[in-house]
Short mmCIF file of C-alpha atoms and ligand atoms in Angstrom, two decimals:
data_model
loop_
_atom_site.label_atom_id
_atom_site.label_comp_id
_atom_site.label_asym_id
_atom_site.label_seq_id
_atom_site.Cartn_x
_atom_site.Cartn_y
_atom_site.Cartn_z
CA MET A 1 75.83 126.22 77.61
CA GLN A 2 76.65 130.26 77.99
CA ILE A 3 77.44 130.76 81.95
CA GLY A 4 77.66 133.89 84.31
CA PHE A 5 79.32 133.64 87.38
CA ILE A 6 78.44 136.58 89.72
CA GLY A 7 81.33 136.34 93.29
CA LEU A 8 84.72 135.76 92.15
CA GLY A 9 85.52 134.64 95.81
CA ASN A 10 87.32 132.15 97.41
CA MET A 11 84.84 129.82 96.37
CA GLY A 12 83.83 131.34 93.33
CA ALA A 13 86.67 131.77 91.33
CA PRO A 14 87.76 127.74 91.65
CA MET A 15 83.89 126.77 90.93
CA ALA A 16 83.22 129.40 87.53
CA ALA A 17 87.48 128.11 86.77
CA ASN A 18 86.29 124.12 86.86
CA LEU A 19 83.31 124.62 84.55
CA ALA A 20 85.46 127.08 82.11
CA LYS A 21 87.54 123.58 81.85
CA ALA A 22 85.02 121.94 81.40
CA GLY A 23 84.26 123.57 77.81
CA HIS A 24 82.15 126.06 79.02
CA GLN A 25 81.60 129.66 78.01
CA VAL A 26 82.13 131.45 81.18
CA LEU A 27 81.51 135.18 82.35
CA GLY A 28 82.29 136.52 84.78
CA PHE A 29 82.11 139.41 87.16
CA ASP A 30 83.24 140.40 91.43
CA THR A 31 83.01 143.94 92.66
CA ALA A 32 87.40 143.39 93.33
CA GLY A 33 87.73 142.76 89.49
CA VAL A 34 89.09 139.69 90.26
CA VAL A 35 90.63 137.45 86.44
CA VAL A 36 89.75 133.97 86.82
CA ASP A 37 92.17 131.37 84.66
CA GLY A 38 89.47 130.36 81.68
CA VAL A 39 87.03 133.51 82.64
CA THR A 40 85.69 135.80 80.41
CA GLN A 41 85.50 139.15 82.53
CA ALA A 42 83.07 141.42 82.63
CA ASP A 43 82.55 144.85 83.23
CA THR A 44 79.30 145.20 85.18
CA ALA A 45 77.41 142.02 86.73
CA THR A 46 74.82 142.71 83.91
CA GLU A 47 77.09 142.46 81.12
CA ALA A 48 77.80 138.64 82.53
CA VAL A 49 74.14 137.82 83.06
CA ALA A 50 72.99 139.07 79.18
CA SER A 51 73.15 136.35 77.15
CA ALA A 52 73.39 133.08 79.29
CA ASP A 53 71.50 129.58 80.05
CA ALA A 54 72.21 130.17 83.20
CA VAL A 55 74.17 132.27 86.07
CA ILE A 56 75.60 131.54 89.17
CA THR A 57 76.63 133.52 91.76
CA MET A 58 78.05 132.72 95.12
CA LEU A 59 78.40 135.69 97.37
CA PRO A 60 79.10 136.99 100.84
CA ASN A 61 74.85 136.86 101.59
CA GLY A 62 71.68 137.00 101.17
CA ALA A 63 71.62 141.23 101.34
CA ILE A 64 74.34 140.94 98.75
CA LEU A 65 71.91 138.55 96.20
CA ARG A 66 68.96 140.91 96.89
CA ALA A 67 70.77 143.61 96.07
CA VAL A 68 71.90 141.89 93.06
CA ALA A 69 69.53 139.78 92.46
CA SER A 70 66.99 142.78 91.31
CA GLN A 71 70.11 143.83 89.72
CA ILE A 72 70.34 140.68 86.66
CA ILE A 73 67.15 139.72 87.55
CA PRO A 74 65.91 141.92 84.29
CA ALA A 75 68.55 141.81 82.29
CA MET A 76 68.42 137.59 82.62
CA ALA A 77 67.22 135.73 78.89
CA LYS A 78 64.17 134.18 78.93
CA GLY A 79 64.62 130.34 80.13
CA ALA A 80 66.85 131.21 81.71
CA VAL A 81 67.88 129.18 85.40
CA LEU A 82 69.78 131.21 88.12
CA ILE A 83 71.24 128.95 90.88
CA ASP A 84 72.53 130.50 94.01
CA CYS A 85 75.38 129.32 95.65
CA SER A 86 75.73 130.98 97.81
CA THR A 87 74.91 130.43 101.84
CA VAL A 88 72.52 132.74 103.31
CA ASP A 89 68.87 133.25 104.88
CA VAL A 90 66.12 130.72 103.73
CA ASP A 91 63.93 134.54 103.44
CA SER A 92 66.23 136.31 100.59
CA ALA A 93 66.44 132.75 99.36
CA ARG A 94 62.39 131.93 98.68
CA ALA A 95 62.10 136.24 97.92
CA VAL A 96 65.38 136.04 95.12
CA ALA A 97 63.08 133.33 93.58
CA GLU A 98 59.27 134.55 93.56
CA GLN A 99 61.50 137.72 92.34
CA ALA A 100 62.94 135.09 89.34
CA SER A 101 59.87 132.72 88.69
CA GLY A 102 58.01 136.77 88.32
CA VAL A 103 59.98 137.28 85.13
CA GLY A 104 59.18 133.52 84.28
CA LEU A 105 62.70 132.50 85.02
CA MET A 106 63.75 129.32 86.84
CA PHE A 107 65.77 129.33 90.12
CA VAL A 108 68.30 126.96 91.89
CA ASP A 109 69.47 128.04 96.01
CA ALA A 110 71.77 125.04 95.90
CA PRO A 111 74.21 125.71 99.18
CA VAL A 112 77.46 124.09 99.34
CA SER A 113 79.97 121.85 101.61
CA GLY A 114 83.24 120.71 100.81
CA GLY A 115 85.29 124.15 101.10
CA VAL A 116 87.70 125.90 99.35
CA GLY A 117 89.15 122.59 98.56
CA GLY A 118 85.79 120.97 97.24
CA ALA A 119 85.66 124.11 95.35
CA ALA A 120 89.30 123.45 93.59
CA GLY A 121 89.33 120.04 93.12
CA GLY A 122 85.41 119.64 91.44
CA THR A 123 84.47 117.54 94.28
CA LEU A 124 81.77 119.96 96.53
CA THR A 125 78.20 118.38 97.75
CA PHE A 126 74.75 120.70 96.47
CA MET A 127 71.91 121.23 98.70
CA ALA A 128 69.56 121.96 96.24
CA GLY A 129 66.30 123.95 96.25
CA GLY A 130 63.67 124.95 93.71
CA SER A 131 61.31 122.80 90.68
CA ASP A 132 62.05 119.41 89.20
CA ASP A 133 62.68 121.93 85.85
CA ALA A 134 65.46 124.25 87.06
CA PHE A 135 67.00 121.32 89.33
CA ALA A 136 67.20 119.34 85.44
CA LYS A 137 68.68 123.40 84.08
CA ALA A 138 71.30 122.82 87.07
CA ALA A 139 72.61 119.36 87.57
CA PRO A 140 74.79 119.11 84.72
CA LEU A 141 76.66 122.56 86.34
CA PHE A 142 77.04 120.93 89.64
CA ASP A 143 77.98 117.44 88.10
CA ILE A 144 80.93 119.31 86.53
CA MET A 145 81.57 121.34 90.33
CA GLY A 146 80.59 118.52 92.53
CA GLN A 147 80.16 114.94 93.39
CA LYS A 148 76.84 115.33 94.14
CA ALA A 149 73.83 117.21 94.32
CA VAL A 150 71.02 116.81 96.69
CA HIS A 151 67.69 117.96 95.23
CA CYS A 152 65.70 118.73 99.01
CA GLY A 153 62.41 120.71 97.83
CA GLU A 154 60.66 124.13 96.80
CA ALA A 155 62.94 126.89 96.60
CA GLY A 156 64.84 127.31 99.59
CA ALA A 157 64.85 123.75 100.88
CA GLY A 158 68.68 123.52 99.98
CA GLN A 159 69.13 126.63 101.86
CA ALA A 160 66.97 125.28 104.80
CA ALA A 161 69.16 121.52 104.73
CA LYS A 162 72.73 123.30 104.48
CA ILE A 163 71.52 125.57 107.91
CA CYS A 164 70.66 122.57 109.39
CA ASN A 165 73.47 120.17 108.48
CA ASN A 166 76.08 122.71 110.01
CA MET A 167 74.01 123.40 113.52
CA ILE A 168 74.59 119.84 113.87
CA LEU A 169 78.29 120.20 112.77
CA GLY A 170 78.57 123.70 115.18
CA VAL A 171 76.72 121.49 118.42
CA THR A 172 79.08 118.50 117.82
CA MET A 173 82.86 120.84 117.30
CA ILE A 174 81.60 122.43 120.57
CA ALA A 175 80.94 118.49 122.35
CA THR A 176 84.17 117.01 121.11
CA CYS A 177 86.23 119.81 121.95
CA GLU A 178 84.65 120.04 125.75
CA ALA A 179 84.85 115.85 126.03
CA PHE A 180 88.75 116.79 124.42
CA ALA A 181 89.19 119.56 127.60
CA LEU A 182 87.65 117.60 130.05
CA ALA A 183 89.31 114.30 129.44
CA ASP A 184 92.50 116.73 129.51
CA LYS A 185 91.78 116.95 133.05
CA LEU A 186 90.54 113.56 134.08
CA GLY A 187 94.35 112.12 132.48
CA LEU A 188 93.29 110.45 130.23
CA ASP A 189 95.03 110.08 127.76
CA ARG A 190 94.47 111.51 123.79
CA GLN A 191 95.18 108.92 121.80
CA LYS A 192 93.05 106.33 123.73
CA MET A 193 90.12 108.81 124.21
CA PHE A 194 90.39 108.93 120.35
CA ASP A 195 90.32 104.96 120.07
CA VAL A 196 87.15 104.92 121.77
CA VAL A 197 85.51 107.48 121.36
CA SER A 198 85.81 107.39 117.22
CA THR A 199 84.24 103.33 117.29
CA SER A 200 82.16 104.07 120.17
CA SER A 201 78.66 105.87 120.82
CA GLY A 202 80.16 109.47 120.72
CA TYR A 203 81.58 109.23 117.31
CA SER A 204 81.01 112.12 114.70
CA TRP A 205 82.67 113.92 111.89
CA THR A 206 83.96 116.51 114.20
CA MET A 207 85.91 113.43 115.99
CA ASN A 208 86.37 110.61 112.93
CA ALA A 209 87.01 113.00 110.43
CA TYR A 210 87.95 116.48 111.48
CA CYS A 211 89.66 116.04 114.87
CA PRO A 212 90.35 119.01 117.57
CA ALA A 213 93.30 117.76 118.81
CA PRO A 214 96.91 118.14 117.03
CA GLY A 215 98.37 114.20 116.00
CA VAL A 216 95.23 112.65 116.80
CA GLY A 217 93.07 110.67 114.49
CA PRO A 218 92.99 111.82 110.69
CA GLN A 219 95.23 114.72 109.22
CA SER A 220 92.58 117.99 110.17
CA PRO A 221 93.30 122.08 110.73
CA ALA A 222 94.40 121.10 113.83
CA ASP A 223 97.85 120.14 112.41
CA ASN A 224 97.89 122.71 111.41
CA ASP A 225 98.05 125.62 114.28
CA TYR A 226 94.54 125.72 113.44
CA THR A 227 94.75 127.55 110.38
CA PRO A 228 91.48 126.76 108.50
CA GLY A 229 90.46 124.90 107.03
CA PHE A 230 86.93 126.17 108.24
CA ALA A 231 86.63 129.84 109.45
CA ALA A 232 85.40 130.51 112.96
CA GLU A 233 83.53 133.64 111.61
CA LEU A 234 82.13 131.21 108.66
CA MET A 235 80.78 128.65 111.45
CA LEU A 236 78.97 131.62 113.62
CA LYS A 237 77.61 132.97 110.28
CA ASP A 238 75.34 129.57 109.83
CA LEU A 239 75.21 129.27 113.34
CA ARG A 240 73.13 132.54 112.97
CA LEU A 241 71.59 132.05 109.69
CA SER A 242 70.36 128.96 112.01
CA GLN A 243 68.67 130.63 114.68
CA GLN A 244 67.45 133.55 112.27
CA ALA A 245 65.64 130.98 110.47
CA ALA A 246 64.60 129.24 114.20
CA THR A 247 63.45 132.42 114.92
CA SER A 248 60.99 132.89 111.81
CA ALA A 249 59.88 129.01 112.00
CA ASP A 250 59.71 129.71 115.52
CA ALA A 251 61.45 125.74 116.63
CA ASP A 252 63.11 125.47 119.61
CA THR A 253 66.86 124.65 119.75
CA PRO A 254 68.31 125.11 123.01
CA MET A 255 71.24 124.10 121.31
CA GLY A 256 72.28 125.88 118.26
CA GLN A 257 71.35 129.04 120.58
CA ALA A 258 74.21 127.80 123.01
CA ALA A 259 76.66 126.68 120.28
CA THR A 260 75.55 130.57 118.28
CA ALA A 261 76.51 132.11 121.72
CA LEU A 262 79.88 130.11 122.77
CA TYR A 263 81.06 131.14 118.79
CA GLU A 264 79.75 134.39 118.79
CA GLN A 265 82.29 135.44 122.33
CA PHE A 266 84.85 132.94 120.21
CA VAL A 267 85.03 135.52 118.25
CA GLU A 268 84.06 138.67 118.59
CA THR A 269 85.43 138.84 122.05
CA GLU A 270 88.12 136.31 122.17
CA ASP A 271 90.68 134.69 119.59
CA GLY A 272 88.45 132.83 117.37
CA LYS A 273 89.08 135.50 114.48
CA GLY A 274 90.99 133.80 111.10
CA ARG A 275 90.98 130.62 113.38
CA ASP A 276 89.58 127.44 112.02
CA PHE A 277 86.18 126.73 114.15
CA SER A 278 87.90 123.50 116.05
CA ALA A 279 90.55 125.83 117.85
CA MET A 280 87.86 125.95 120.37
CA LEU A 281 89.61 122.52 122.12
CA PRO A 282 92.83 125.47 123.48
CA ARG A 283 89.93 127.64 124.05
CA PHE A 284 88.61 125.07 126.30
CA GLU A 285 92.09 123.43 127.24
CA LYS A 286 92.88 127.19 129.31
CA ARG A 287 89.05 127.18 130.45
CA GLY A 288 88.15 125.76 134.01
CA ARG A 289 84.75 125.72 135.11
CA GLU A 290 84.23 129.44 136.15
P1 LIG B 301 84.48 135.28 99.06
O1 LIG B 301 84.20 136.83 100.19
O2 LIG B 301 85.92 134.64 99.09
O3 LIG B 301 83.59 135.84 98.04
C1 LIG B 301 82.62 137.24 97.82
C2 LIG B 301 83.00 137.59 96.53
O4 LIG B 301 81.63 138.17 96.13
C3 LIG B 301 84.42 137.98 96.54
O5 LIG B 301 85.39 137.71 95.19
C4 LIG B 301 83.69 139.09 96.66
O6 LIG B 301 85.00 140.95 95.65
C5 LIG B 301 82.38 139.74 95.74
N1 LIG B 301 80.89 140.41 95.84
C6 LIG B 301 80.06 140.91 96.94
N2 LIG B 301 80.15 142.06 96.38
C7 LIG B 301 79.49 142.02 95.29
C8 LIG B 301 78.57 142.14 94.51
N3 LIG B 301 77.53 143.02 94.69
N4 LIG B 301 79.01 141.82 92.55
C9 LIG B 301 79.83 140.90 93.00
N5 LIG B 301 80.75 140.13 93.37
C10 LIG B 301 80.98 140.75 94.49
O7 LIG B 301 83.99 134.17 100.10
P2 LIG B 301 83.43 132.93 99.82
O8 LIG B 301 84.54 131.87 101.08
O9 LIG B 301 83.53 132.37 98.16
O10 LIG B 301 82.39 132.32 100.37
C11 LIG B 301 81.16 132.79 99.32
C12 LIG B 301 80.27 131.92 99.70
O11 LIG B 301 79.83 130.49 100.06
C13 LIG B 301 79.79 133.09 101.42
O12 LIG B 301 77.66 132.55 101.14
C14 LIG B 301 79.87 131.09 102.51
O13 LIG B 301 79.61 131.59 103.48
C15 LIG B 301 79.07 130.22 101.17
N6 LIG B 301 80.44 129.15 101.57
C16 LIG B 301 81.69 129.25 101.89
C17 LIG B 301 82.60 128.54 102.05
C18 LIG B 301 83.99 127.98 102.74
O14 LIG B 301 84.60 127.72 102.42
N7 LIG B 301 84.97 129.28 102.10
C19 LIG B 301 81.98 126.46 102.17
C20 LIG B 301 80.71 127.04 102.05
C21 LIG B 301 79.92 127.91 102.16
#
């Protein structure tokens, strides 16, 4: 396939490189002028998409996605598919889908989980929203860049799945960290805490696979002085998207709301910026009840 790839940052660059490595012709564009192995650099976004069968965007947020989409959709070839892999708000995903279908293009919102390691290793999980035809056209590319793609429903469903998942992730990380900090104050050994909880009803991905306590459980960013991993500010971005969606859908999400407020405080007024989102544990360690 001829592929246009817009947004060659931490995630986009290795994803585009994997597509090129698999034998596709990839024409890339990034405003920062990034050069990627095997990817031909285009001078403009429209040049990157003009003769592409598929266009992939991997951009920071919904406003930038909307701006880029308005630029590239008129330049895309009939029958092509636009695949947005960024994490953005559901409303932006649906607006771009409508714009694309208005001119006879297919659209899939396909945010990912798996982080920079998953992007480099081609082991991402894609959560996709769009028509059956659009998903079918994008699927072979998901197979190269990832290990799993779930077709979640119509346009916007991929973003919906992503932010619901990450709202659980943020809430669960906070719960795991506050429980460790409480256990510390109760004189409980952290390894014993892990041994019990990881095999009891309190188990979770944050405890079992990404334990926030250094030296306990599997290797995680906690063992590397909380170097991300998944940065606290990215967690905050996703939690904010969950609350934006909850407001627009009139859903009651008190735990999601509390997690958003806590990560906001951690990132914006404390020392969370640039640290892994599991650094909530040292934050709780330092604190008392009030
Ligand atoms: P990044 O900031 O490293 O990359 C974004 C790239 O987009 C940058 O290189 C930037 O120059 C480029 N860009 C910005 N505006 C542009 C424009 N108008 N035209 C062309 N290029 C433009 O971010 P990232 O970590 O690669 O994340 C990308 C998306 O993936 C985000 O939506 C993020 O939430 C999501 N995501 C990131 C991770 C992660 O671990 N980094 C995990 C899952 C999802």
